[in-house]
Amino acid sequence: MLSALLYLLVLLGALQWAAAAPVDIPELTASDFAATTEQGIWFVEHYSPYCPHCVQFAPEWQNLADAFEDLQETKGFFFGKVDCTVQGDLCKEHGIRGTPMLQLYVHGELIETYPNSERVHDKLVEYIKKQSEQYGTPDLQEEQEQDEELGLAAPSSHSPINPNGENVALTPDTFNDAKASGQPWFIKFYAPWCGFCKKLAPTWVQLAKDLKDQVNVAEMNCDEYRETCVAHGVSGFPTMKMFVAGTEHEYRNDRSLVSLVSFAKKTSGPTINHVSDTQLEKELRNKDSVAFVYLYTEVQDAATELLQHVALECMEGVTFYSSQDAHAIRQFNLAPTDLPAALIVKDGSHIIYPSHQFSNTPKVQDALTAWVQSEKFPLVSQVGPGNAPELLQGNRMVVLGVINEQDTGSKAKFRTMAETYNKKQKAQPAASERVLFAEIDGSTWGDYVRTAYSVPRKRIPAIVVLDPANYRYFNHDAEGNKFLLDQPELILQVLRDIRENKLIGVSTLPFHSRMAQHIQRTVEVARAHWILTSGGIFAVGYIFYRRMYKRQPKSRRASILPLDEHKD
């Protein structure tokens, strides 16, 4: 009897100990950090076992992990830790300059660094609850119960993304399901008889394999489902669109696998990349890229909705970042009183948005979008299918360098020409009046530039100045000389002559359009000076009448007397 009682007490003690066993906080390393944090929300402590503050904080970190263990199942929220004495390179990459330091990651992206000054129990609890609600996945059990009450099926957004790396053939019903899922779907609209579609087919299959577990890849036969294609703005084949979270982005660039993968990853992920200063510095190393950077310190200044709106409008050619990291802010020589602030970073320098107003109103949305659109071009833009309409048919004058891709010497000279032009500007003109410099690959687009700008392949490299607003281009100076890459200062004079109408350009309009343009301009001038026009018409009519009257023979002039006198 006594032995049975002792056994029961031991069993109860073991059960109590098991129930109170601490949650295992995984130790993350350089080899598994990215793969581990890619799924869900990760609150990560960077620490050193020799740091007194870390040793003091360790029990609190364990208590938090124990208290919020249920968030792993309900919200996908996890705790992790990195030993910086062992993973020094990883901590350096994360911008860790002191320990302990806490950072929040969502699907592999750094959202923010937790302030050291708020590393107390109550504030940490409040923070964890808030972030798990904001970024966490909904409780699946609750959703299923709600759906059962409403008689709905479980949402498909929780199913794996492209688990088999396959291209899926869609019907109108499955297409609607895909759009409603909230997952990223890169969809090709095609016709079986389309030659370009046939050429793209193997690339599209490989694209699905490369985007396995990342982006769903699908296609729709528009011969079979014409109404659905027309309803989604498909007017040519192939048309490729990314559908994600209620938005859609049409792909307009070249059809290479590299470009397709890059577009899919960029548009399927978060439109705003939340980064630390180390990550931001790494991202901005490419001087040919253009980035929008939003810096802030207070959570209420995050302006997430505003930035998402602007990013969707200006995604072509611009990558969007936001950060509240103090080191990132100091990187741009900004003080706390300068925040929040928005910048365009390009060509090794940055331009600050003139306003500090970032409320999500239509007025602010339009103003910020217009500013990004006007400042998004680098020193020399690369012309491709995606930006060709905006560059070659826009409202700004463009100095176009037609240069073969492998001709690095001519590329360097053209860039020097752009730098010379910018330096010689006495005053910085308004963004809408600035001249853009752009390169187009002569080996790829040789036929186009020959037809559009009369530049044969044998004359490449060449320079053409475009004035698309007035439907004309220029390929020689006032003396009739062709533009040369070795004469960078000549462009300044040429552009001045164009603005003063001293050069005669070549029209890009067909003959009938040119005639209609001349007639329209004549009518506009006549309307603007109607008094002079009326007087001129009257004068011309009178002169014409007088001349016609004088030319008439006397025999045909009217008379009230007989022409011949008869004498008796």
XYZ file of C-alpha atoms in Angstrom:
568
model
C 0.000 0.000 0.000
C 2.785 2.377 0.965
C 4.772 1.484 -2.130
C 1.744 2.164 -4.332
C 1.289 5.571 -2.704
C 4.949 6.415 -3.251
C 4.691 5.322 -6.874
C 1.652 7.573 -7.355
C 3.485 10.544 -5.833
C 6.508 9.967 -8.056
C 4.237 9.706 -11.104
C 2.442 12.935 -10.243
C 5.776 14.678 -9.710
C 7.027 13.458 -13.069
C 3.862 14.667 -14.776
C 4.156 18.045 -13.049
C 7.797 18.335 -14.110
C 6.947 17.384 -17.676
C 4.168 19.946 -17.790
C 6.544 22.612 -16.519
C 9.442 21.660 -18.830
C 10.780 24.768 -20.536
C 10.202 25.336 -24.229
C 13.222 24.537 -26.345
C 14.410 27.767 -28.008
C 16.291 26.742 -31.174
C 19.889 27.889 -31.580
C 20.111 29.352 -35.097
C 23.273 29.258 -37.209
C 24.471 30.753 -40.484
C 23.633 27.524 -42.312
C 19.994 27.309 -41.214
C 18.988 30.870 -40.234
C 17.492 31.893 -43.603
C 15.660 28.601 -44.156
C 14.294 28.540 -40.604
C 13.078 32.133 -40.388
C 11.546 31.979 -43.870
C 8.457 30.329 -42.412
C 6.373 32.347 -39.940
C 7.374 35.048 -37.433
C 10.666 34.772 -35.558
C 11.637 36.888 -32.554
C 15.395 36.323 -32.351
C 17.812 37.148 -29.518
C 21.429 37.783 -30.525
C 23.526 37.154 -27.428
C 26.916 36.241 -25.976
C 27.252 33.752 -23.079
C 29.974 36.000 -21.641
C 27.823 39.142 -21.641
C 26.484 40.004 -18.138
C 23.365 41.644 -19.595
C 22.708 38.528 -21.692
C 23.080 36.260 -18.681
C 20.705 38.470 -16.725
C 18.174 38.542 -19.576
C 18.271 34.776 -20.311
C 15.602 33.754 -17.730
C 13.240 36.465 -19.003
C 13.675 35.273 -22.596
C 12.929 31.688 -21.548
C 9.870 32.795 -19.556
C 8.511 34.643 -22.590
C 9.005 31.591 -24.796
C 7.190 29.428 -22.228
C 4.347 31.914 -21.767
C 3.703 32.269 -25.501
C 4.287 28.680 -26.544
C 0.734 28.460 -27.908
C 1.504 31.162 -30.486
C 3.513 28.611 -32.454
C 0.304 26.797 -33.349
C -2.144 29.687 -33.463
C -0.074 32.459 -35.083
C 3.123 30.869 -36.367
C 5.167 32.931 -33.876
C 8.525 31.456 -32.747
C 11.431 32.376 -30.487
C 15.041 31.855 -31.540
C 18.558 32.805 -30.499
C 21.976 33.306 -32.078
C 25.261 32.949 -30.171
C 27.389 35.769 -31.587
C 30.605 34.315 -30.156
C 30.126 31.338 -32.489
C 28.145 32.963 -35.340
C 30.162 36.170 -35.612
C 29.709 36.633 -39.367
C 25.964 36.096 -39.087
C 25.646 38.675 -36.308
C 27.761 41.139 -38.291
C 25.501 40.598 -41.306
C 22.489 41.395 -39.099
C 24.085 44.640 -37.921
C 24.554 43.481 -34.319
C 26.816 45.938 -32.494
C 25.917 44.994 -28.944
C 24.286 42.162 -27.030
C 21.662 41.235 -26.208
C 19.836 42.554 -29.284
C 16.369 41.410 -30.336
C 15.163 41.403 -33.938
C 11.816 40.500 -35.502
C 11.746 38.531 -38.765
C 8.661 37.788 -40.858
C 9.019 35.208 -43.625
C 12.776 35.708 -43.651
C 12.648 39.512 -43.880
C 13.910 41.698 -41.036
C 11.025 43.872 -39.883
C 12.709 45.824 -37.108
C 15.172 45.795 -34.234
C 13.547 45.914 -30.816
C 14.656 48.981 -28.765
C 17.029 48.093 -25.946
C 15.424 50.727 -23.735
C 12.126 48.775 -23.771
C 13.599 45.382 -22.856
C 11.324 44.953 -19.825
C 8.717 42.285 -19.215
C 5.481 44.266 -19.642
C 6.578 46.010 -22.835
C 7.905 42.781 -24.318
C 4.600 41.031 -23.611
C 2.676 43.877 -25.239
C 5.031 43.859 -28.233
C 4.764 40.099 -28.788
C 0.980 40.210 -28.680
C 0.841 43.116 -31.115
C 3.276 41.638 -33.648
C 1.694 38.193 -33.546
C -1.682 39.759 -34.321
C -0.284 41.970 -37.084
C 1.857 39.398 -38.889
C 0.600 36.084 -37.561
C -1.495 33.583 -39.450
C -5.109 33.272 -38.285
C -6.052 30.464 -35.943
C -6.939 27.663 -38.368
C -9.265 25.920 -35.935
C -11.269 29.109 -35.357
C -11.470 29.721 -39.119
C -12.676 26.206 -39.782
C -15.343 26.507 -37.083
C -16.507 29.852 -38.532
C -16.566 28.428 -42.062
C -18.568 25.422 -40.890
C -21.113 27.746 -39.284
C -21.385 29.711 -42.524
C -21.339 26.605 -44.670
C -18.104 27.615 -46.417
C -15.087 25.543 -47.397
C -11.761 26.148 -45.758
C -9.828 28.877 -47.536
C -7.188 27.722 -49.994
C -4.615 30.315 -48.873
C -3.310 27.835 -46.304
C -2.482 25.204 -48.922
C 1.162 24.872 -50.014
C 2.433 27.246 -52.696
C 3.494 25.476 -55.906
C 4.532 22.335 -53.962
C 5.454 20.320 -57.065
C 6.994 23.045 -59.215
C 4.372 22.584 -61.927
C 2.642 24.827 -64.433
C -1.114 24.601 -63.787
C -3.742 24.847 -66.545
C -6.622 27.014 -65.300
C -10.316 27.160 -66.057
C -12.500 30.181 -65.203
C -13.512 28.522 -61.914
C -9.993 27.603 -60.818
C -8.786 31.021 -61.981
C -11.252 32.718 -59.615
C -10.195 30.371 -56.812
C -6.553 31.280 -57.435
C -7.277 35.003 -57.277
C -9.296 34.585 -54.073
C -6.611 32.482 -52.376
C -4.392 35.452 -51.544
C -1.377 33.469 -52.735
C 0.906 34.761 -55.516
C -0.110 33.445 -58.953
C 1.952 34.216 -62.054
C -0.396 33.476 -64.940
C 0.282 33.313 -68.672
C -2.628 34.065 -71.010
C -1.971 32.451 -74.379
C -3.433 31.122 -77.614
C -2.407 27.726 -79.047
C -1.761 29.200 -82.516
C 0.467 32.039 -81.237
C 4.112 31.617 -82.325
C 5.493 33.685 -79.447
C 3.455 31.585 -77.002
C 4.910 28.366 -78.415
C 8.413 29.770 -78.066
C 7.739 30.777 -74.453
C 6.200 27.405 -73.444
C 9.412 25.568 -72.351
C 10.623 28.639 -70.451
C 7.305 28.804 -68.624
C 7.599 25.135 -67.579
C 11.112 25.770 -66.248
C 9.850 28.912 -64.478
C 7.362 26.790 -62.528
C 10.201 24.500 -61.417
C 12.412 27.411 -60.356
C 9.585 28.970 -58.326
C 8.688 25.782 -56.467
C 7.368 26.536 -52.937
C 7.561 30.277 -53.728
C 5.077 31.320 -56.437
C 2.248 29.473 -58.161
C 2.696 29.340 -61.948
C -0.240 28.785 -64.281
C -1.611 29.408 -67.758
C -4.999 30.003 -69.370
C -6.010 29.111 -72.927
C -7.730 32.232 -74.263
C -9.130 30.429 -77.306
C -11.057 28.202 -74.921
C -11.845 30.800 -72.234
C -12.037 33.990 -74.249
C -14.501 35.845 -71.979
C -12.308 35.451 -68.892
C -9.238 36.679 -70.769
C -11.032 39.711 -72.217
C -12.469 40.556 -68.792
C -8.906 40.777 -67.442
C -7.601 43.089 -70.133
C -5.851 40.537 -72.333
C -5.509 42.046 -75.803
C -2.393 40.272 -77.108
C -0.486 37.040 -76.659
C 1.256 36.064 -74.573
C 0.151 38.305 -71.692
C 1.642 37.538 -68.285
C 0.261 38.869 -65.006
C 1.040 38.413 -61.334
C -2.016 38.188 -59.086
C -1.392 38.519 -55.362
C -3.496 39.717 -52.427
C -6.112 41.438 -54.581
C -3.630 43.241 -56.840
C -2.290 42.454 -60.290
C 0.948 43.417 -62.054
C 1.458 42.904 -65.774
C 4.867 41.712 -66.922
C 6.208 43.874 -69.771
C 9.894 42.981 -69.970
C 11.829 40.472 -72.064
C 10.837 36.810 -71.869
C 14.107 35.421 -70.557
C 13.930 33.036 -67.601
C 16.135 35.299 -65.476
C 13.857 38.308 -65.977
C 10.693 36.289 -65.363
C 12.026 34.807 -62.111
C 13.224 38.218 -60.924
C 9.827 39.810 -61.632
C 7.922 36.981 -59.932
C 10.007 37.137 -56.766
C 9.835 40.924 -56.613
C 6.090 41.285 -57.114
C 5.032 38.238 -55.088
C 6.844 39.311 -51.937
C 6.229 42.334 -49.739
C 6.099 45.586 -51.709
C 8.057 47.258 -48.908
C 11.282 45.627 -47.707
C 11.879 46.292 -43.991
C 15.638 46.209 -43.479
C 18.422 46.957 -41.036
C 21.271 49.315 -41.868
C 23.577 46.456 -42.875
C 20.996 44.996 -45.214
C 20.179 48.413 -46.630
C 23.835 49.189 -47.274
C 24.212 45.855 -49.039
C 21.117 46.429 -51.184
C 22.249 49.901 -52.251
C 25.706 48.886 -53.432
C 24.504 48.573 -57.036
C 24.881 52.103 -58.375
C 22.775 51.304 -61.443
C 19.712 50.620 -59.292
C 17.178 53.115 -57.970
C 15.744 52.718 -54.471
C 13.077 54.452 -52.428
C 14.002 54.553 -48.731
C 11.604 55.525 -45.956
C 13.162 56.241 -42.542
C 11.271 56.630 -39.270
C 11.631 56.043 -35.543
C 8.130 55.920 -34.092
C 5.814 52.984 -34.846
C 2.930 55.353 -35.596
C 5.034 56.875 -38.407
C 5.438 53.574 -40.285
C 3.071 54.787 -43.070
C 2.673 51.199 -44.274
C -0.532 51.707 -46.267
C 0.739 54.867 -47.947
C 4.015 53.240 -48.969
C 2.257 50.152 -50.305
C 0.022 52.352 -52.454
C 2.994 54.277 -53.874
C 5.045 51.100 -54.384
C 2.288 49.498 -56.446
C 2.130 52.617 -58.643
C 5.908 52.953 -59.076
C 7.148 49.377 -58.918
C 8.741 49.429 -62.380
C 12.428 50.217 -61.903
C 12.286 51.143 -58.195
C 12.820 48.963 -55.102
C 11.137 50.134 -51.893
C 12.733 49.912 -48.446
C 11.809 51.126 -44.984
C 13.863 51.124 -41.815
C 13.803 52.512 -38.316
C 17.325 51.373 -37.556
C 19.339 54.206 -36.000
C 22.454 53.306 -37.968
C 20.520 53.376 -41.245
C 19.237 56.827 -40.363
C 22.737 58.103 -39.584
C 23.927 56.650 -42.895
C 22.070 59.483 -44.624
C 23.205 62.157 -42.131
C 19.697 62.645 -40.775
C 18.824 63.695 -37.241
C 15.772 62.437 -35.317
C 14.108 65.807 -35.920
C 14.336 65.164 -39.691
C 12.119 62.090 -39.444
C 10.046 60.641 -40.872
C 11.740 61.143 -44.238
C 11.626 59.643 -47.730
C 14.576 59.472 -50.086
C 15.415 58.356 -53.598
C 18.862 56.732 -53.683
C 20.613 56.496 -57.050
C 24.003 57.034 -58.687
C 25.799 57.007 -55.344
C 23.796 59.875 -53.844
C 20.329 60.556 -52.482
C 17.492 63.060 -52.910
C 15.209 63.886 -49.971
C 11.471 64.276 -50.450
C 10.641 67.929 -49.612
C 7.715 67.100 -47.319
C 7.526 65.222 -44.012
C 3.783 64.635 -44.302
C 3.032 60.931 -44.753
C -0.616 60.559 -43.814
C -2.479 58.121 -46.047
C -4.684 60.602 -47.896
C -5.331 60.868 -51.667
C -3.481 64.193 -51.789
C -0.361 62.796 -50.130
C -0.571 59.612 -52.217
C -0.656 61.607 -55.451
C 2.130 63.975 -54.367
C 4.505 61.218 -53.241
C 3.754 59.074 -56.300
C 4.411 61.992 -58.645
C 7.707 62.734 -56.895
C 8.907 59.133 -57.150
C 7.891 58.973 -60.827
C 9.827 62.159 -61.590
C 12.995 61.138 -59.711
C 13.167 57.443 -60.496
C 15.465 57.620 -63.516
C 19.208 57.031 -62.902
C 22.007 58.895 -64.645
C 21.751 56.485 -67.580
C 18.644 54.328 -67.958
C 18.698 50.994 -69.785
C 15.898 50.765 -72.337
C 13.916 47.535 -72.305
C 10.397 46.417 -73.174
C 9.185 47.394 -69.694
C 10.240 51.056 -69.736
C 10.466 51.749 -73.484
C 7.031 53.437 -73.751
C 7.805 55.769 -70.850
C 11.284 56.673 -72.110
C 10.842 56.721 -75.878
C 7.258 57.997 -76.030
C 7.008 60.065 -72.853
C 6.986 63.804 -72.252
C 10.684 64.379 -71.553
C 13.564 64.907 -73.963
C 15.902 61.902 -74.146
C 19.505 61.609 -75.303
C 19.516 58.042 -76.622
C 22.769 56.130 -76.976
C 22.492 53.244 -79.428
C 25.339 51.006 -78.247
C 26.025 47.294 -78.572
C 25.955 45.410 -75.280
C 29.634 44.360 -75.406
C 30.943 47.822 -76.344
C 32.082 48.870 -72.862
C 34.243 51.683 -74.208
C 31.313 53.447 -75.852
C 29.195 52.861 -72.756
C 31.801 54.623 -70.626
C 31.945 57.565 -73.050
C 28.160 57.885 -73.050
C 28.085 57.913 -69.266
C 30.755 60.634 -69.301
C 28.514 62.608 -71.646
C 25.613 62.327 -69.182
C 27.851 63.391 -66.283
C 29.160 66.355 -68.307
C 25.634 67.504 -69.085
C 24.597 67.334 -65.422
C 27.685 69.244 -64.275
C 27.222 71.990 -66.875
C 23.683 72.732 -65.803
C 23.776 76.214 -64.241
C 20.581 75.551 -62.311
C 18.791 72.297 -61.610
C 15.642 72.351 -63.751
C 12.304 71.017 -62.608
C 12.105 67.236 -62.768
C 9.580 67.359 -65.624
C 12.012 69.473 -67.695
C 15.175 67.451 -67.089
C 16.739 65.679 -70.026
C 17.057 61.918 -69.610
C 19.977 59.830 -70.840
C 19.213 56.291 -71.906
C 21.012 53.396 -73.612
C 19.459 50.912 -75.997
C 21.233 47.726 -77.024
C 22.007 48.050 -80.728
C 22.642 44.333 -81.177
C 19.179 43.442 -79.855
C 17.154 46.421 -81.059
C 19.079 47.209 -84.244
C 16.091 46.743 -86.528
C 13.930 48.971 -84.360
C 16.387 51.900 -84.247
C 16.965 51.588 -87.995
C 13.253 51.877 -88.690
C 12.379 54.425 -86.011
C 15.470 56.694 -86.060
C 17.255 55.871 -89.347
C 20.307 54.424 -87.601
C 21.712 51.505 -89.644
C 23.686 48.820 -87.839
C 26.942 49.866 -89.506
C 26.636 53.328 -87.847
C 26.343 51.938 -84.283
C 27.374 53.332 -81.797
C 25.238 56.375 -82.459
C 23.430 59.128 -80.589
C 19.911 60.360 -81.245
C 18.133 63.115 -79.340
C 14.424 62.386 -78.921
C 11.693 64.939 -78.399
C 8.703 62.594 -78.103
C 6.364 65.296 -76.812
C 6.672 66.988 -80.222
C 6.941 63.753 -82.233
C 10.447 64.370 -83.576
C 14.076 63.359 -83.208
C 17.466 64.901 -84.051
C 20.616 63.189 -85.323
C 22.845 66.128 -86.316
C 23.871 69.567 -85.058
C 23.361 73.000 -86.652
C 26.248 72.368 -89.115
C 24.812 69.037 -90.165
C 27.378 66.948 -88.241
C 26.352 63.680 -86.618
C 26.559 63.513 -82.818
C 29.740 61.827 -81.572
C 30.480 60.137 -78.254
C 33.847 61.892 -78.150
C 32.158 65.309 -77.955
C 30.240 65.292 -74.654
C 30.058 69.096 -74.373
C 28.406 69.374 -77.782
C 25.197 67.874 -76.417
C 24.657 70.862 -74.126
C 24.622 73.217 -77.125
C 22.482 70.850 -79.175
C 19.835 70.640 -76.471
C 19.852 74.421 -76.146
C 19.404 74.795 -79.921
C 16.502 72.349 -79.890
C 14.701 74.303 -77.183
C 15.249 77.534 -79.147
C 13.968 75.877 -82.361
C 17.293 76.388 -84.153
C 17.437 72.778 -85.291
C 15.044 71.074 -87.647
C 14.080 67.632 -86.448
C 12.791 64.556 -88.216
C 9.145 63.820 -87.572
C 8.237 60.437 -86.147
C 4.676 60.744 -87.469
C 3.445 59.140 -90.721
C 2.626 61.474 -93.646
C -1.127 61.687 -93.060
C -0.578 62.431 -89.367
C 1.913 65.182 -90.221
C -0.597 66.794 -92.577
C -3.315 66.602 -89.956
C -0.903 68.120 -87.407
C -0.101 71.072 -89.735
C -3.794 71.692 -90.373
C -4.558 71.529 -86.682
C -1.798 74.018 -85.854
C -3.011 76.373 -88.602
C -6.549 76.269 -87.225
C -5.258 76.887 -83.682
C -3.286 79.947 -84.830
C -6.287 81.265 -86.745
C -8.519 80.908 -83.694
C -5.999 82.600 -81.447
C -5.721 85.629 -83.816
C -9.160 85.702 -85.337
C -9.240 89.459 -85.966
C -6.030 89.386 -87.996
C -7.159 86.187 -89.685
C -10.492 87.706 -90.689
C -8.760 90.835 -91.980
C -6.272 88.747 -93.905
C -8.990 86.637 -95.507
C -10.904 89.787 -96.503
C -7.733 91.373 -97.948
C -6.831 88.262 -99.927
C -10.388 88.004 -101.212
C -10.436 91.646 -102.251
C -7.083 91.417 -104.048
C -8.188 88.245 -105.794
C -11.405 89.918 -106.900
C -9.624 93.020 -108.214
C -7.127 90.981 -110.180
C -9.795 88.827 -111.683
C -11.804 91.933 -112.608
C -8.857 93.587 -114.363
C -8.105 90.468 -116.355
C -11.598 90.440 -117.942
C -11.662 91.780 -121.562
C -13.444 95.072 -122.092
C -16.019 93.426 -124.330
C -17.203 91.350 -121.368
C -17.586 94.311 -119.014
C -21.108 95.405 -118.392
C -22.158 98.834 -119.810
C -25.356 100.842 -119.829
C -24.472 102.469 -123.130
C -24.224 100.873 -126.581
C -20.676 99.871 -127.449
C -21.035 101.168 -131.033
C -22.380 104.562 -132.140
C -24.494 104.578 -135.302
C -24.546 107.757 -137.330
C -27.104 108.592 -139.915
